[in-house]
Short mmCIF file of C-alpha atoms in Angstrom, two decimals:
data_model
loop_
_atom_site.label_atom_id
_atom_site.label_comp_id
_atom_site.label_asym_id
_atom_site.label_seq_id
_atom_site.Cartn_x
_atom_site.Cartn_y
_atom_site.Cartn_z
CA UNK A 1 130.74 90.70 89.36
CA UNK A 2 129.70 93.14 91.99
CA UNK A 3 126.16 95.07 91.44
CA UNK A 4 124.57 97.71 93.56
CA UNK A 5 121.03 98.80 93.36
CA UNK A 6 120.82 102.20 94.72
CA UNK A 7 117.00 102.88 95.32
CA UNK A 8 114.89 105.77 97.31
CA UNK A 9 112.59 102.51 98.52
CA UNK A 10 112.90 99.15 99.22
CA UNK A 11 111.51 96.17 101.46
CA UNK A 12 109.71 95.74 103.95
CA UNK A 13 107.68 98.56 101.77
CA UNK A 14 105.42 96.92 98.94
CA UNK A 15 105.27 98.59 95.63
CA UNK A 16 106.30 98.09 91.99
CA UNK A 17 110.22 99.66 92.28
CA UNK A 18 110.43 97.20 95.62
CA UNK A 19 109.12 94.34 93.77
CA UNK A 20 111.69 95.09 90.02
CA UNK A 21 114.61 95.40 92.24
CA UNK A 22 113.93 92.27 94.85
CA UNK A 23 113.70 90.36 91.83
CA UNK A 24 116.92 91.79 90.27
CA UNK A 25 118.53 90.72 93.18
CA UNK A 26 116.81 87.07 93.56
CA UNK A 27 117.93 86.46 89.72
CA UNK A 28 121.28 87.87 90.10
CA UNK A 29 122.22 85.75 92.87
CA UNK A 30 121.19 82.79 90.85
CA UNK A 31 123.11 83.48 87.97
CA UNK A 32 125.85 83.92 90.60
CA UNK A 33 126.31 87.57 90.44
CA UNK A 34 126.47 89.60 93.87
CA UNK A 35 123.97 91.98 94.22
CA UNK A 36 123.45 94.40 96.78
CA UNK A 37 121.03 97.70 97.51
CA UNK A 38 121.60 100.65 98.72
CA UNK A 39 118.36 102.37 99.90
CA UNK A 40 118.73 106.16 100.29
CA UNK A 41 115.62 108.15 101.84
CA UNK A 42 115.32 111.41 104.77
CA UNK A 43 115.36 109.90 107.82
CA UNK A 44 117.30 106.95 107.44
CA UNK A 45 118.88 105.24 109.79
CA UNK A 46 122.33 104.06 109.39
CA UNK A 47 121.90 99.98 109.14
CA UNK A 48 123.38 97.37 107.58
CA UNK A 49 121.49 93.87 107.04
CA UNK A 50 121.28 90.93 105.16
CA UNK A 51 118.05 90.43 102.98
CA UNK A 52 115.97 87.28 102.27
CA UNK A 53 118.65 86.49 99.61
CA UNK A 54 121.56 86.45 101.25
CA UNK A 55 122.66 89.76 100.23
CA UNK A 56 123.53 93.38 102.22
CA UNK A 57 120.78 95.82 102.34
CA UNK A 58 122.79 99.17 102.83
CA UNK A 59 120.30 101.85 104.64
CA UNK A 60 121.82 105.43 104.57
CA UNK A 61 119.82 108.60 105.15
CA UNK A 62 119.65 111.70 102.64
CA UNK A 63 120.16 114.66 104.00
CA UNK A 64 117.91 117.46 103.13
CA UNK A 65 114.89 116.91 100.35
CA UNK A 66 114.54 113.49 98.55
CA UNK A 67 115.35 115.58 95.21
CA UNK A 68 118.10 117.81 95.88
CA UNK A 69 119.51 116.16 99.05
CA UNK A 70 122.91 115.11 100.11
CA UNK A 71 124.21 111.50 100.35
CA UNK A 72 128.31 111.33 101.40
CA UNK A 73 127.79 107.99 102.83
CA UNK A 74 127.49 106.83 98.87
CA UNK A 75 130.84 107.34 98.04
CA UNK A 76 132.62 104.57 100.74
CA UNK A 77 129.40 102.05 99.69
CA UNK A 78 129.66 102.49 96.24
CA UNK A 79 133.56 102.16 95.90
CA UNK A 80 133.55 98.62 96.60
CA UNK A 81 131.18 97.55 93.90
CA UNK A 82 131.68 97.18 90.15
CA UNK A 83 128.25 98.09 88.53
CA UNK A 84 125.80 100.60 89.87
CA UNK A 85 122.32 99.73 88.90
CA UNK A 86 120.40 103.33 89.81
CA UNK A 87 117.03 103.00 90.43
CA UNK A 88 115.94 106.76 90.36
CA UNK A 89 112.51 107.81 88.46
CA UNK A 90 112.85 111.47 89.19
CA UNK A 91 116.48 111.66 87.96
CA UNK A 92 116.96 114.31 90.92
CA UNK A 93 119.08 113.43 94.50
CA UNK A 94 120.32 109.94 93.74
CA UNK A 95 121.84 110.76 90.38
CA UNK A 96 123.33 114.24 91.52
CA UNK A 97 124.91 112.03 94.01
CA UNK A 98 126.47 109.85 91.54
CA UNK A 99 127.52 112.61 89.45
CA UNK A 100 129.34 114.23 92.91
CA UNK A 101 130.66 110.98 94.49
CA UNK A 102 131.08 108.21 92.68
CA UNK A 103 132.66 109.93 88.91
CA UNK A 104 134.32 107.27 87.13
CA UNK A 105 132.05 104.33 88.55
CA UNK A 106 129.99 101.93 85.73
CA UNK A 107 126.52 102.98 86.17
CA UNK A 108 123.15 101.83 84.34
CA UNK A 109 119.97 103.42 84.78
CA UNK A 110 116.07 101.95 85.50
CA UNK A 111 113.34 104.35 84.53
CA UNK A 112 110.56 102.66 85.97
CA UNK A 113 107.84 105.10 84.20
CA UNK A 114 109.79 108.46 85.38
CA UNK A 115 108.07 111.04 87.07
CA UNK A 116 105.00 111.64 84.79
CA UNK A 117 102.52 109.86 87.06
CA UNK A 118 100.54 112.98 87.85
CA UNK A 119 100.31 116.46 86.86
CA UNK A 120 101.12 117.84 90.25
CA UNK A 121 103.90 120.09 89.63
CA UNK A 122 103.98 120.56 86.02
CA UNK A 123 105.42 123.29 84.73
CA UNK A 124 108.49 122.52 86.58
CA UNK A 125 108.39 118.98 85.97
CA UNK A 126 108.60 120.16 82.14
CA UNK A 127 111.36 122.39 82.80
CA UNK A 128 113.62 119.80 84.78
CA UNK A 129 112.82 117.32 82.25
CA UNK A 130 114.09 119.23 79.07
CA UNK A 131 117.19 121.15 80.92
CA UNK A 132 118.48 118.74 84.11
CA UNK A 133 117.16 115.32 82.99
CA UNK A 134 119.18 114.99 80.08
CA UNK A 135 122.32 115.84 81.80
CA UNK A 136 121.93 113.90 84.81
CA UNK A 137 121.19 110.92 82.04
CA UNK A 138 124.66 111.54 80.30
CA UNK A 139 126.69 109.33 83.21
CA UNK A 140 124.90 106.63 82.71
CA UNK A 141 125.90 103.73 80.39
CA UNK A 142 122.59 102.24 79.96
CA UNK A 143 119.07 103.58 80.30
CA UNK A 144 116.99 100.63 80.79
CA UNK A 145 113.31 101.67 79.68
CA UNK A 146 111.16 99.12 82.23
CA UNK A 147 108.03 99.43 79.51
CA UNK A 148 107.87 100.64 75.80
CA UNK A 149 105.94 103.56 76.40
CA UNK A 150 108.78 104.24 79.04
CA UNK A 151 111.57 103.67 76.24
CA UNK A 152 109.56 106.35 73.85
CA UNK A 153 109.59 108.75 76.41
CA UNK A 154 113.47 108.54 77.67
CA UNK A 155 114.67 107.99 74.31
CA UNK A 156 114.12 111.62 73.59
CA UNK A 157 116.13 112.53 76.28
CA UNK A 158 119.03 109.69 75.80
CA UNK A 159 120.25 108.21 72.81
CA UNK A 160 121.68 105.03 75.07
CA UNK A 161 118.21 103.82 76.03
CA UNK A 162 116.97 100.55 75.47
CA UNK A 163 113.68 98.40 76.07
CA UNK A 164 114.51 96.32 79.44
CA UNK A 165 110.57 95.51 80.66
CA UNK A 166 110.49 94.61 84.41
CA UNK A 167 109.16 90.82 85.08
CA UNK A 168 106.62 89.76 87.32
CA UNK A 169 107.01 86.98 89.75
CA UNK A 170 104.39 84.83 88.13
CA UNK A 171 104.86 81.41 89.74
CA UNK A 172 104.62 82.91 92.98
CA UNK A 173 101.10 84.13 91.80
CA UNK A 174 100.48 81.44 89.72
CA UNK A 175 100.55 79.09 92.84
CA UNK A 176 97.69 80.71 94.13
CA UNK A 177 94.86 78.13 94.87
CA UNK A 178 91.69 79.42 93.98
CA UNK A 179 88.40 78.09 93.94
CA UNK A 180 86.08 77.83 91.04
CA UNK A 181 85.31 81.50 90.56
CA UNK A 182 81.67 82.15 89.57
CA UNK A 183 80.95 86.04 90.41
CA UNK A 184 82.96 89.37 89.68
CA UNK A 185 81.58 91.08 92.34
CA UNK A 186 84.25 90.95 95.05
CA UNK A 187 86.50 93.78 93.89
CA UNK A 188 90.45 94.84 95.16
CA UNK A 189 92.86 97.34 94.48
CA UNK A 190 96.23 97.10 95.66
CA UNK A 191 99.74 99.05 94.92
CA UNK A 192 100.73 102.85 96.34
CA UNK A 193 97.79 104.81 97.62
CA UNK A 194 98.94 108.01 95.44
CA UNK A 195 97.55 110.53 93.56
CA UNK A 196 98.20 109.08 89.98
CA UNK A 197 95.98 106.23 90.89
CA UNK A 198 92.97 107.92 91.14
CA UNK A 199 91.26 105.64 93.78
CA UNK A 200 88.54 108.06 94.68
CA UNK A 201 87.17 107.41 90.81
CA UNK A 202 86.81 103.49 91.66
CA UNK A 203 85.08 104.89 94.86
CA UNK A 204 82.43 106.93 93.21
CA UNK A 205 82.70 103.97 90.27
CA UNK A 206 81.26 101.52 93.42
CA UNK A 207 79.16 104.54 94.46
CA UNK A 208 77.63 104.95 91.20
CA UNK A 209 76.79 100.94 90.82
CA UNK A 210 75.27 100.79 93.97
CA UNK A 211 73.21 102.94 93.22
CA UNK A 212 71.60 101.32 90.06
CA UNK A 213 71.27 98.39 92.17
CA UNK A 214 74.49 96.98 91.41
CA UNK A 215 76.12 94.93 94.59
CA UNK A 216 80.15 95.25 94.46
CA UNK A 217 83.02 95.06 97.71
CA UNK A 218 86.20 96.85 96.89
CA UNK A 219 89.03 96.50 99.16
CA UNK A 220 91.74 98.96 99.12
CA UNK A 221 95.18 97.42 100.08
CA UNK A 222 98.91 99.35 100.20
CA UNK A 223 100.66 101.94 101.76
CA UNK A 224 99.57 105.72 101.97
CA UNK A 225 102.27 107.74 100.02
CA UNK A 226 100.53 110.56 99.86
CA UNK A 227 98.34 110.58 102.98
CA UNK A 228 95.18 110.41 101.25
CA UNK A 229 93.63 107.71 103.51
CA UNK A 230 91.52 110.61 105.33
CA UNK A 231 90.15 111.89 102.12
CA UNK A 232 89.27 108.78 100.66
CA UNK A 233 87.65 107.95 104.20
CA UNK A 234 85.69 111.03 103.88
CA UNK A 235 84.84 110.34 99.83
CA UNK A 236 83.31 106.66 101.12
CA UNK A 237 81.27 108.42 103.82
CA UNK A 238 79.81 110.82 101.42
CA UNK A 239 78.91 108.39 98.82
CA UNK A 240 77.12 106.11 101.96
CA UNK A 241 79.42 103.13 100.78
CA UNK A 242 80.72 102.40 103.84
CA UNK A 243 79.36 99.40 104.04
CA UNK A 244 80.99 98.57 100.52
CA UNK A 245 84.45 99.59 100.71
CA UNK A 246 87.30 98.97 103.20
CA UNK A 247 90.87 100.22 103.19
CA UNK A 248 93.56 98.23 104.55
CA UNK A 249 96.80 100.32 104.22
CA UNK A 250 98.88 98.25 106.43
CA UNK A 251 98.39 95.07 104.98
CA UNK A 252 101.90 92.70 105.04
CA UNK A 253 102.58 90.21 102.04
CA UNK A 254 101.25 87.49 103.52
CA UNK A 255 98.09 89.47 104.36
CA UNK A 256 97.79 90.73 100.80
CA UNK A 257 98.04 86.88 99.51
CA UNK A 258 95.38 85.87 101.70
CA UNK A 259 93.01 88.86 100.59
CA UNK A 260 94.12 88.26 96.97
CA UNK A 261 92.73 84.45 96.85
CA UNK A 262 89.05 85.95 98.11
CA UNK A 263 88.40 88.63 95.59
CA UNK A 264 87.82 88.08 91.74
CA UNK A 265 88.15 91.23 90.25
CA UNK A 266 91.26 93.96 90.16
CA UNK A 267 90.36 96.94 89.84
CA UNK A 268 92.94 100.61 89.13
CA UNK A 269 91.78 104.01 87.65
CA UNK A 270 95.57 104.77 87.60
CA UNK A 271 96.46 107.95 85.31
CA UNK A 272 99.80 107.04 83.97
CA UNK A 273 101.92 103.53 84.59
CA UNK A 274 105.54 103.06 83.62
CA UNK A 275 104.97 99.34 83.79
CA UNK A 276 102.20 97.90 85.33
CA UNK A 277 103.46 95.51 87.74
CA UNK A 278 100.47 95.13 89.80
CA UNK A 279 98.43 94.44 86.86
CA UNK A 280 100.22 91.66 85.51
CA UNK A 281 100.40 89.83 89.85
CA UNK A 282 96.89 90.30 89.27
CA UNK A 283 96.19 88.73 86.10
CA UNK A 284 99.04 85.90 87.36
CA UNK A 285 96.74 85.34 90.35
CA UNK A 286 93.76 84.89 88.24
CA UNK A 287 92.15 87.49 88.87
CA UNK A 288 90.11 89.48 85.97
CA UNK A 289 90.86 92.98 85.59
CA UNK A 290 89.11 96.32 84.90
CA UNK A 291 91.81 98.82 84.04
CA UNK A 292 91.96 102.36 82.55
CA UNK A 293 92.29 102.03 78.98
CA UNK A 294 96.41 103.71 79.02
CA UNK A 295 98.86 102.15 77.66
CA UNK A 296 100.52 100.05 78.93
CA UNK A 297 97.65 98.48 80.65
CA UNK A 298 95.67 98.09 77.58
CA UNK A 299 98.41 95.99 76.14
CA UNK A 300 97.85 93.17 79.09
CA UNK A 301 93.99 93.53 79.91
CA UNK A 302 91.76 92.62 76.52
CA UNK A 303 87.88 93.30 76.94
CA UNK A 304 85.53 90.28 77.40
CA UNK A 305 89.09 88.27 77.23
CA UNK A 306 90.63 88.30 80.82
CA UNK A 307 89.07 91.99 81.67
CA UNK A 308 87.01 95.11 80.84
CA UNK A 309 89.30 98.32 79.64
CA UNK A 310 87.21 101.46 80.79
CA UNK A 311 87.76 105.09 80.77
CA UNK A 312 86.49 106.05 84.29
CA UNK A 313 84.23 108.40 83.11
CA UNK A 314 80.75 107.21 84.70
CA UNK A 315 78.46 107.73 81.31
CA UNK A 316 75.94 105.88 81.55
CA UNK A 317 76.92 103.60 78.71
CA UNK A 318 79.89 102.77 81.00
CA UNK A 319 78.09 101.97 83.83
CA UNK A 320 75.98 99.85 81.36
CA UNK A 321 79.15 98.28 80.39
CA UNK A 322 80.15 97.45 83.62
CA UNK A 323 76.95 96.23 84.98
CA UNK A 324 76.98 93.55 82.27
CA UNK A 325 80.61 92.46 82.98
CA UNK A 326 79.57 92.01 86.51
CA UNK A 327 76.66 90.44 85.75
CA UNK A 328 79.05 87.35 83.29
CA UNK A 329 78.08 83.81 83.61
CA UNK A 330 79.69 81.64 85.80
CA UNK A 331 80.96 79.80 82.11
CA UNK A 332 82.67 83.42 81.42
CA UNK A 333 84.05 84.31 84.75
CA UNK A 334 85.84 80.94 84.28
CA UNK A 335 87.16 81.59 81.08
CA UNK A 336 88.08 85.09 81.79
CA UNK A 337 90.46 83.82 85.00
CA UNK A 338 92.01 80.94 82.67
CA UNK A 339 92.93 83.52 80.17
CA UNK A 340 93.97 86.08 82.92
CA UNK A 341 96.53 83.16 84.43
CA UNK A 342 97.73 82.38 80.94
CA UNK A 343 97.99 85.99 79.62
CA UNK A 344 100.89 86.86 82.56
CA UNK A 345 103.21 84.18 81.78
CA UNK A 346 105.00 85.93 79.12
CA UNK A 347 106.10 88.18 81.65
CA UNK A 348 107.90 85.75 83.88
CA UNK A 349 111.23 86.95 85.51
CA UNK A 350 113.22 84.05 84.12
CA UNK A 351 112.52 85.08 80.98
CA UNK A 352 113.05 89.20 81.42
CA UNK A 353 115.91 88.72 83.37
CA UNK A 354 117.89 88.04 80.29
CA UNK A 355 117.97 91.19 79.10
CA UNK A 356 119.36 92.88 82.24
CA UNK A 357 121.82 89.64 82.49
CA UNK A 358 123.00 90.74 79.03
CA UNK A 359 123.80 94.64 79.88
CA UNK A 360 125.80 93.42 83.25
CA UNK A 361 127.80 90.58 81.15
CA UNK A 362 128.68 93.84 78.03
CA UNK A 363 129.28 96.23 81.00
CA UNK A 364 131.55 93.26 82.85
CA UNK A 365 133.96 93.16 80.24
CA UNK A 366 134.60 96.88 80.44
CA UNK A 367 135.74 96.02 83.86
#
């Protein structure tokens, strides 16, 4: 069996669609499947490599917009496989593509929380969501919801979706050695720098706390999707936290692992998460958690358990709130970071791979 995962992003860039479909691959391969990627973006260069996993990398340019641009160079790459696994959130260039250049091809679909992450857009988001998505979601044989609140959403849009939640890498984070943590005053955010994730509220959140006296470090680690680095530069100067906060936007992943083992606390305001991913590498890690209180997030983090679920509003009985979790015994920070290590091993890719294992070995036989 042949797969390709056809993706707008993929390594060396870090993020939760990079991480699902890396892992896709790594289980394939061990369940003796081939699995290749195809990774379509403006720009592009034309390249062909092998990946950490043995496995081609295909890189092909789009040409035009990443929503309504052309990809020809599919149709020769996509011929020779047997499955294609479309990674597309937006439902826009990649699946036109398909639907122009590679008709009659087996193709499953990965939602990976669509494109509701902000309400940039909106109107037209709602419009292309009720009339285009649900025809570009017709070729598909599969739509593979990678959370439940995902699978609500798609499911009133295609009839063939099904629950397929993305695992997390847990033994890799699991392995980090960490000392005795004591204090949850050390605080990190890493994933996309976007708009959805709302990092200038955890800016003014450290703001805020400083100013009641309350002594917190946030790093910000990940790449800059949306450019915002200036902004949020010019949001830490304002609030005088300068001497609080530092963004790292270029960190690598062996960077980001050592940062990880010094912090204690994870910390995202994010406005809308298909999955999670980040969240769950963080709880793996050990480290405790303060989320928004969304779903999905509030169906990993538990308050006074293995994190603190807050709104991001800055009342003062949140700040009160949060002053108190930062202020948890060394006996409680403890217990918090067992229960955060403990609470992410459900989600372990050996175990959610089966699922996807099960939709290639059905599709297989229609070979």
């Amino acid at each position: 069996m042949k797969i390709l995962h056809i993706t707008p992003t993929f390594e060396p860039k870090i993020g939760g669609i990079e991480n699902v479909i890396s892992n896709l691959v790594r289980q394939s391969v061990r369940n003796g499947i081939v699995a290749d990627v195809l990774h379509v973006e403006p720009g592009m260069r034309y390249e062909k490599e092998y990946n950490q996993y043995g496995t081609i990398t295909w890189r092909r340019p789009v040409y035009g917009h990443r929503l309504i641009g052309l990809i020809p160079s599919m149709r020769k790459i996509a011929s020779g496989y047997d499955i294609l696994h479309v990674h597309d959130p937006q439902t826009a260039a990649i699946s036109l593509n398909l639907a122009l250049f590679c008709q009659g091809k087996i193709k499953i679909f990965s939602t990976h929380g669509g494109f509701f992450h902000n309400s940039k857009d909106s109107i037209a988001k709602k419009l292309y969501w009720s009339a285009i998505t649900p025809l570009m979601l017709k070729q598909y044989s599969y739509v593979l919801a990678s959370s439940s609140s995902d699978a609500l959403t798609f499911q009133k849009r295609n009839d063939k979706t099904q629950l397929a939640a993305n695992g997390v890498d847990v033994e890799r984070y699991l392995s980090i050695h960490r000392d005795n943590q004591t204090s949850l005053r050390r605080w990190l955010y890493w994933g996309r720098i976007s708009d959805n994730k709302r990092i200038h509220l955890t800016i003014n959140l450290v703001a805020k706390l400083k100013r009641r006296g309350v002594d917190v470090s946030l790093i910000i680690a990940g790449p800059d999707f949306d450019g915002l680095v200036p902004y949020l530069e010019d949001i830490i100067k304002q609030e005088g936290v300068a001497d609080r906060i530092t963004i790292r936007s270029e960190l690598d992943d062996a960077e980001l692992l050592k940062t990880i083992v010094d912090q204690n606390v994870y910390i995202t305001a994010s406005a809308y998460e298909g999955f999670g991913l980040t969240v769950i590498e963080a709880l793996a890690a050990g480290l405790v958690v303060v989320a928004n209180d969304i779903s999905p997030l509030n169906n990993f983090v538990r308050t006074g358990e293995n994190g603190l679920l807050i709104d991001f509003n800055g009342t003062e009985t949140e700040l009160a709130a949060i002053e108190s979790f930062v202020a948890s015994s060394p006996e409680k920070v403890q217990a918090m970071t067992l229960a955060a290590r403990a609470s992410a091993r459900s989600f372990d890719w050996n175990r959610s791979f089966k699922t996807f294992l099960d939709v290639y070995n059905n599709l297989a036989l229609k070979i």
